[in-house]
mmCIF file of C-alpha atoms and ligand atoms in Angstrom:
data_model
loop_
_atom_site.group_PDB
_atom_site.id
_atom_site.type_symbol
_atom_site.label_atom_id
_atom_site.label_comp_id
_atom_site.label_asym_id
_atom_site.label_seq_id
_atom_site.Cartn_x
_atom_site.Cartn_y
_atom_site.Cartn_z
ATOM 1 C CA MET U 1 20.693 -4.362 -9.957
ATOM 2 C CA ARG U 2 17.690 -7.077 -10.311
ATOM 3 C CA ASN U 3 14.847 -7.102 -7.501
ATOM 4 C CA PHE U 4 14.400 -10.617 -7.153
ATOM 5 C CA GLY U 5 13.575 -10.673 -3.948
ATOM 6 C CA LEU U 6 10.754 -8.550 -4.476
ATOM 7 C CA SER U 7 7.300 -10.249 -3.402
ATOM 8 C CA ILE U 8 3.653 -9.706 -5.221
ATOM 9 C CA ARG U 9 2.718 -7.022 -3.108
ATOM 10 C CA GLU U 10 6.075 -5.143 -3.751
ATOM 11 C CA LYS U 11 6.415 -5.698 -7.193
ATOM 12 C CA SER U 12 6.017 -1.906 -9.470
ATOM 13 C CA ILE U 13 3.035 -2.462 -11.892
ATOM 14 C CA VAL U 14 3.710 -1.099 -14.993
ATOM 15 C CA CYS U 15 1.041 0.362 -17.693
ATOM 16 C CA ILE U 16 1.386 -0.443 -20.837
ATOM 17 C CA GLY U 17 -0.973 0.214 -24.404
ATOM 18 C CA PHE U 18 -1.507 2.469 -27.140
ATOM 19 C CA MET U 19 -0.516 6.376 -26.807
ATOM 20 C CA GLY U 20 -3.720 7.944 -25.556
ATOM 21 C CA VAL U 21 -5.484 4.921 -23.722
ATOM 22 C CA GLY U 22 -5.022 6.593 -20.307
ATOM 23 C CA LYS U 23 -2.022 5.223 -19.007
ATOM 24 C CA THR U 24 -0.891 8.243 -17.214
ATOM 25 C CA THR U 25 -4.273 9.552 -16.335
ATOM 26 C CA VAL U 26 -5.057 5.970 -14.615
ATOM 27 C CA GLY U 27 -1.719 5.160 -13.339
ATOM 28 C CA LYS U 28 -1.392 8.622 -11.365
ATOM 29 C CA LEU U 29 -4.991 7.762 -10.016
ATOM 30 C CA LEU U 30 -4.003 3.953 -9.230
ATOM 31 C CA ALA U 31 -1.024 5.170 -7.851
ATOM 32 C CA GLN U 32 -2.867 7.484 -5.224
ATOM 33 C CA LYS U 33 -5.473 5.075 -4.341
ATOM 34 C CA LEU U 34 -2.371 2.168 -3.524
ATOM 35 C CA TYR U 35 -0.441 4.490 -1.541
ATOM 36 C CA ARG U 36 2.193 4.281 -4.313
ATOM 37 C CA ASN U 37 5.017 6.247 -6.129
ATOM 38 C CA PHE U 38 3.689 7.751 -9.570
ATOM 39 C CA VAL U 39 6.666 7.330 -12.312
ATOM 40 C CA ASP U 40 5.564 8.629 -15.900
ATOM 41 C CA ILE U 41 8.679 7.522 -18.230
ATOM 42 C CA ASP U 42 7.785 9.937 -20.413
ATOM 43 C CA VAL U 43 7.997 12.777 -18.165
ATOM 44 C CA GLU U 44 11.655 11.217 -17.167
ATOM 45 C CA ILE U 45 12.649 11.152 -20.775
ATOM 46 C CA GLU U 46 11.460 14.639 -20.788
ATOM 47 C CA LYS U 47 13.805 15.818 -18.144
ATOM 48 C CA ALA U 48 16.228 13.775 -18.796
ATOM 49 C CA PHE U 49 16.760 15.841 -22.491
ATOM 50 C CA ALA U 50 15.154 18.740 -20.815
ATOM 51 C CA MET U 51 12.896 19.367 -23.719
ATOM 52 C CA PRO U 52 9.135 18.167 -24.677
ATOM 53 C CA ILE U 53 9.249 14.770 -26.721
ATOM 54 C CA PRO U 54 8.400 16.818 -30.218
ATOM 55 C CA GLN U 55 11.570 17.889 -29.809
ATOM 56 C CA ILE U 56 13.714 15.139 -28.782
ATOM 57 C CA PHE U 57 12.669 13.133 -31.656
ATOM 58 C CA GLU U 58 13.443 16.559 -34.261
ATOM 59 C CA VAL U 59 16.703 17.043 -32.157
ATOM 60 C CA TYR U 60 18.283 13.499 -31.362
ATOM 61 C CA GLY U 61 16.127 11.315 -33.081
ATOM 62 C CA GLU U 62 13.721 8.000 -32.720
ATOM 63 C CA GLN U 63 16.894 5.821 -31.732
ATOM 64 C CA ALA U 64 18.061 8.272 -28.684
ATOM 65 C CA PHE U 65 14.601 8.668 -27.383
ATOM 66 C CA ARG U 66 13.971 4.592 -27.516
ATOM 67 C CA ALA U 67 17.821 4.477 -25.615
ATOM 68 C CA LYS U 68 16.893 6.882 -22.538
ATOM 69 C CA GLU U 69 13.529 5.151 -22.338
ATOM 70 C CA LYS U 70 14.744 1.686 -22.193
ATOM 71 C CA GLU U 71 17.762 2.768 -19.738
ATOM 72 C CA LEU U 72 14.605 4.673 -17.473
ATOM 73 C CA ILE U 73 12.288 1.567 -17.746
ATOM 74 C CA VAL U 74 15.012 -0.847 -16.248
ATOM 75 C CA LYS U 75 15.741 1.494 -13.490
ATOM 76 C CA TYR U 76 12.398 1.825 -12.241
ATOM 77 C CA SER U 77 10.904 -1.234 -12.759
ATOM 78 C CA GLN U 78 13.704 -2.572 -10.653
ATOM 79 C CA GLN U 79 12.333 -0.796 -7.127
ATOM 80 C CA PRO U 80 9.658 -1.483 -4.894
ATOM 81 C CA LEU U 81 6.026 -0.290 -4.896
ATOM 82 C CA ASN U 82 6.059 2.009 -7.875
ATOM 83 C CA ILE U 83 3.183 2.498 -10.265
ATOM 84 C CA ILE U 84 4.870 3.089 -13.461
ATOM 85 C CA SER U 85 3.355 4.313 -16.915
ATOM 86 C CA VAL U 86 5.554 3.923 -20.295
ATOM 87 C CA GLY U 87 5.434 5.056 -23.114
ATOM 88 C CA GLY U 88 3.301 3.648 -26.293
ATOM 89 C CA GLY U 89 5.795 2.049 -27.802
ATOM 90 C CA ALA U 90 7.932 0.870 -25.127
ATOM 91 C CA PHE U 91 7.026 -2.651 -25.738
ATOM 92 C CA LEU U 92 8.515 -2.660 -29.358
ATOM 93 C CA GLN U 93 11.934 -3.371 -27.091
ATOM 94 C CA LYS U 94 12.240 -7.024 -26.093
ATOM 95 C CA GLU U 95 14.410 -6.094 -23.266
ATOM 96 C CA ILE U 96 11.699 -4.175 -22.094
ATOM 97 C CA GLN U 97 9.028 -6.418 -21.920
ATOM 98 C CA ASP U 98 11.606 -9.195 -20.561
ATOM 99 C CA ILE U 99 12.194 -6.906 -17.700
ATOM 100 C CA CYS U 100 9.005 -5.723 -17.082
ATOM 101 C CA MET U 101 7.333 -9.056 -17.270
ATOM 102 C CA ALA U 102 9.843 -10.778 -15.255
ATOM 103 C CA ASP U 103 10.208 -8.308 -12.270
ATOM 104 C CA CYS U 104 6.887 -6.429 -12.776
ATOM 105 C CA ILE U 105 3.403 -6.854 -12.815
ATOM 106 C CA VAL U 106 2.421 -5.948 -16.145
ATOM 107 C CA LEU U 107 -1.049 -4.088 -16.809
ATOM 108 C CA PHE U 108 -1.897 -3.550 -20.337
ATOM 109 C CA LEU U 109 -4.924 -0.889 -20.946
ATOM 110 C CA ASP U 110 -6.872 -1.812 -24.105
ATOM 111 C CA ILE U 111 -9.484 0.125 -25.462
ATOM 112 C CA SER U 112 -10.977 0.110 -29.185
ATOM 113 C CA TRP U 113 -10.495 1.833 -32.106
ATOM 114 C CA GLU U 114 -13.640 3.263 -32.210
ATOM 115 C CA SER U 115 -13.377 4.729 -28.640
ATOM 116 C CA TRP U 116 -9.738 5.631 -29.433
ATOM 117 C CA LYS U 117 -10.575 7.511 -32.743
ATOM 118 C CA ASP U 118 -12.576 10.365 -30.616
ATOM 119 C CA ARG U 119 -9.541 10.961 -28.820
ATOM 120 C CA ILE U 120 -7.356 11.645 -31.605
ATOM 121 C CA HIS U 121 -7.908 15.495 -31.252
ATOM 122 C CA ILE U 122 -6.617 15.378 -27.970
ATOM 123 C CA LEU U 123 -3.361 13.642 -28.633
ATOM 124 C CA VAL U 124 -2.609 14.579 -31.936
ATOM 125 C CA ASP U 125 -0.231 17.705 -31.119
ATOM 126 C CA ASN U 126 2.151 15.997 -28.302
ATOM 127 C CA ARG U 127 2.203 12.528 -30.095
ATOM 128 C CA PRO U 128 5.286 12.456 -33.033
ATOM 129 C CA LEU U 129 3.929 9.135 -34.193
ATOM 130 C CA LEU U 130 0.504 10.672 -34.824
ATOM 131 C CA LYS U 131 1.753 14.173 -36.294
ATOM 132 C CA GLY U 132 0.612 14.241 -39.598
ATOM 133 C CA ARG U 133 -0.485 10.728 -40.649
ATOM 134 C CA SER U 134 -3.855 10.134 -42.294
ATOM 135 C CA LEU U 135 -6.837 8.345 -40.188
ATOM 136 C CA GLU U 136 -5.955 5.580 -41.677
ATOM 137 C CA ASP U 137 -2.408 5.271 -40.921
ATOM 138 C CA MET U 138 -2.950 5.552 -37.757
ATOM 139 C CA LYS U 139 -5.494 2.522 -37.691
ATOM 140 C CA THR U 140 -2.675 0.734 -39.259
ATOM 141 C CA LEU U 141 -0.399 1.437 -36.537
ATOM 142 C CA PHE U 142 -2.961 0.702 -33.428
ATOM 143 C CA LEU U 143 -3.790 -2.534 -34.971
ATOM 144 C CA GLU U 144 0.037 -3.050 -35.033
ATOM 145 C CA ARG U 145 0.829 -2.103 -31.943
ATOM 146 C CA GLN U 146 -1.462 -4.670 -30.711
ATOM 147 C CA THR U 147 0.772 -7.260 -30.880
ATOM 148 C CA ILE U 148 3.192 -6.122 -28.565
ATOM 149 C CA TYR U 149 0.534 -5.421 -25.861
ATOM 150 C CA SER U 150 -0.871 -9.012 -25.963
ATOM 151 C CA LEU U 151 2.625 -9.522 -23.357
ATOM 152 C CA ASN U 152 1.065 -8.740 -20.072
ATOM 153 C CA HIS U 153 0.266 -10.215 -16.561
ATOM 154 C CA SER U 154 -3.699 -8.581 -16.926
ATOM 155 C CA LYS U 155 -5.807 -6.581 -19.169
ATOM 156 C CA PHE U 156 -8.047 -3.713 -18.774
ATOM 157 C CA GLN U 157 -10.511 -2.620 -21.383
ATOM 158 C CA VAL U 158 -11.166 0.948 -20.363
ATOM 159 C CA ASP U 159 -13.648 2.019 -22.713
ATOM 160 C CA ASN U 160 -16.718 2.731 -20.384
ATOM 161 C CA PHE U 161 -15.043 3.723 -18.027
ATOM 162 C CA LYS U 162 -14.108 6.971 -16.670
ATOM 163 C CA ALA U 163 -10.458 7.144 -15.673
ATOM 164 C CA GLU U 164 -11.356 7.656 -12.041
ATOM 165 C CA GLU U 165 -13.991 4.151 -12.100
ATOM 166 C CA ALA U 166 -11.023 2.619 -14.255
ATOM 167 C CA ALA U 167 -8.751 3.157 -11.395
ATOM 168 C CA ASP U 168 -11.107 2.106 -8.623
ATOM 169 C CA TYR U 169 -12.210 -1.060 -10.460
ATOM 170 C CA LEU U 170 -7.772 -1.808 -11.044
ATOM 171 C CA ALA U 171 -7.398 -1.056 -7.602
ATOM 172 C CA ASP U 172 -9.690 -3.142 -6.054
ATOM 173 C CA ALA U 173 -9.056 -6.074 -8.149
ATOM 174 C CA LEU U 174 -5.232 -5.548 -6.869
ATOM 175 C CA LYS U 175 -5.571 -5.805 -3.609
ATOM 176 C CA LEU U 176 -8.404 -8.731 -3.847
ATOM 177 C CA SER U 177 -5.505 -10.531 -5.571
ATOM 178 C CA TRP U 178 -3.055 -10.102 -3.421
ATOM 179 C CA GLU U 179 -5.208 -11.311 -0.678
ATOM 180 C CA ILE U 180 -5.499 -14.353 -2.447
ATOM 181 C CA HIS U 181 -1.835 -14.651 -3.053
ATOM 182 C CA ALA U 182 -0.820 -13.636 0.638
ATOM 183 C CA PRO U 183 1.028 -16.664 2.298
ATOM 184 C CA GLN U 184 -1.889 -17.790 4.732
ATOM 185 C CA PRO U 185 -1.174 -18.461 8.247
ATOM 186 C CA LYS U 186 0.108 -21.509 9.642
HETATM 187 N N1 ATP Y 201 -10.937 6.841 -19.251
HETATM 188 C C1 ATP Y 201 -10.782 7.923 -19.801
HETATM 189 N N2 ATP Y 201 -12.302 8.008 -20.424
HETATM 190 C C2 ATP Y 201 -11.951 9.569 -21.192
HETATM 191 N N3 ATP Y 201 -10.908 10.114 -21.536
HETATM 192 C C3 ATP Y 201 -9.982 9.538 -20.593
HETATM 193 C C4 ATP Y 201 -9.746 8.311 -20.302
HETATM 194 N N4 ATP Y 201 -8.143 8.010 -19.698
HETATM 195 C C5 ATP Y 201 -7.693 9.428 -20.095
HETATM 196 N N5 ATP Y 201 -8.625 10.101 -20.798
HETATM 197 C C6 ATP Y 201 -7.773 11.380 -21.241
HETATM 198 O O1 ATP Y 201 -7.113 11.126 -22.557
HETATM 199 C C7 ATP Y 201 -6.070 11.465 -23.089
HETATM 200 C C8 ATP Y 201 -4.966 10.750 -22.851
HETATM 201 O O2 ATP Y 201 -4.718 10.271 -21.600
HETATM 202 P P1 ATP Y 201 -3.132 9.941 -21.450
HETATM 203 O O3 ATP Y 201 -1.902 10.859 -21.347
HETATM 204 O O4 ATP Y 201 -3.491 9.632 -19.773
HETATM 205 O O5 ATP Y 201 -2.604 8.335 -22.227
HETATM 206 P P2 ATP Y 201 -1.677 7.695 -22.163
HETATM 207 O O6 ATP Y 201 -1.969 6.214 -22.467
HETATM 208 O O7 ATP Y 201 -0.514 7.901 -21.159
HETATM 209 O O8 ATP Y 201 -0.853 8.110 -23.883
HETATM 210 P P3 ATP Y 201 0.615 8.311 -24.451
HETATM 211 O O9 ATP Y 201 0.941 6.667 -24.757
HETATM 212 O O10 ATP Y 201 0.876 9.119 -25.310
HETATM 213 O O11 ATP Y 201 1.461 8.887 -23.079
HETATM 214 C C9 ATP Y 201 -5.988 12.575 -21.995
HETATM 215 O O12 ATP Y 201 -6.827 13.971 -22.389
HETATM 216 C C10 ATP Y 201 -6.822 12.002 -20.550
HETATM 217 O O13 ATP Y 201 -7.941 13.438 -20.098
HETATM 218 O O1 SKM Y 202 3.891 5.157 -28.737
HETATM 219 C C1 SKM Y 202 5.008 5.387 -29.358
HETATM 220 O O2 SKM Y 202 5.728 5.322 -29.468
HETATM 221 C C2 SKM Y 202 4.553 6.676 -28.360
HETATM 222 C C3 SKM Y 202 4.082 7.092 -26.800
HETATM 223 C C4 SKM Y 202 4.106 7.944 -26.506
HETATM 224 O O3 SKM Y 202 4.053 7.974 -24.927
HETATM 225 C C5 SKM Y 202 5.287 8.314 -26.511
HETATM 226 O O4 SKM Y 202 6.698 7.764 -25.476
HETATM 227 C C6 SKM Y 202 6.049 8.720 -27.702
HETATM 228 O O5 SKM Y 202 5.409 9.609 -28.258
HETATM 229 C C7 SKM Y 202 6.559 7.826 -28.749
HETATM 230 MG MG1 MG Y 203 1.482 8.867 -21.027
#
């Protein structure tokens, strides 16, 4: 069932961006600040398979992971008032791009390669697509992925912000935009 009736204030917000940019961390804080429900699609996929992501890739393969990712994003994107953190590769699937762009507010969390590479050591163990890759390979993936993130409604550059500061800024910006778009009394 598509959510055709939702106003801009009610639409779910979908956080996109490269692995480790902060979609989960910032998304969770943003949800608290806006009194919304937070959904992490990676966590929902892990619940569905009852195993961590690296094991899902090993046991069932990336294709099964992507199919479940699509099913869950379609489900949560149609509900009102969610903040949805999707995996870094979700926008590789055109149907996910289309449904999120049509029915939600898509927020791209952007980061420069220079800032991102300082986070590699905290990311590599839980991200199968980073494991065993050289720095050069990671940079290639990082740059290739920028094309899919260029489809968004709004972009925020996280480089110089702590997660809490980013969430504060985004909450204020969204509230302001909702004020501007609110129907004016006659
Ligand atoms: N603004 C920030 N400044 C510094 N560190 C941050 C910031 N945002 C997130 N982090 C840290 O970076 C790491 C990755 O963050 P997070 O898990 O939120 O990324 P993600 O975008 O959800 O990644 P994935 O796509 O793999 O799910 C975490 O250890 C988190 O604490
Ligand atoms: O960028 C990606 O393709 C991925 C990012 C993570 O969030 C997980 O969804 C998974 O590790 C794949
Ligand atoms: Mg995440």
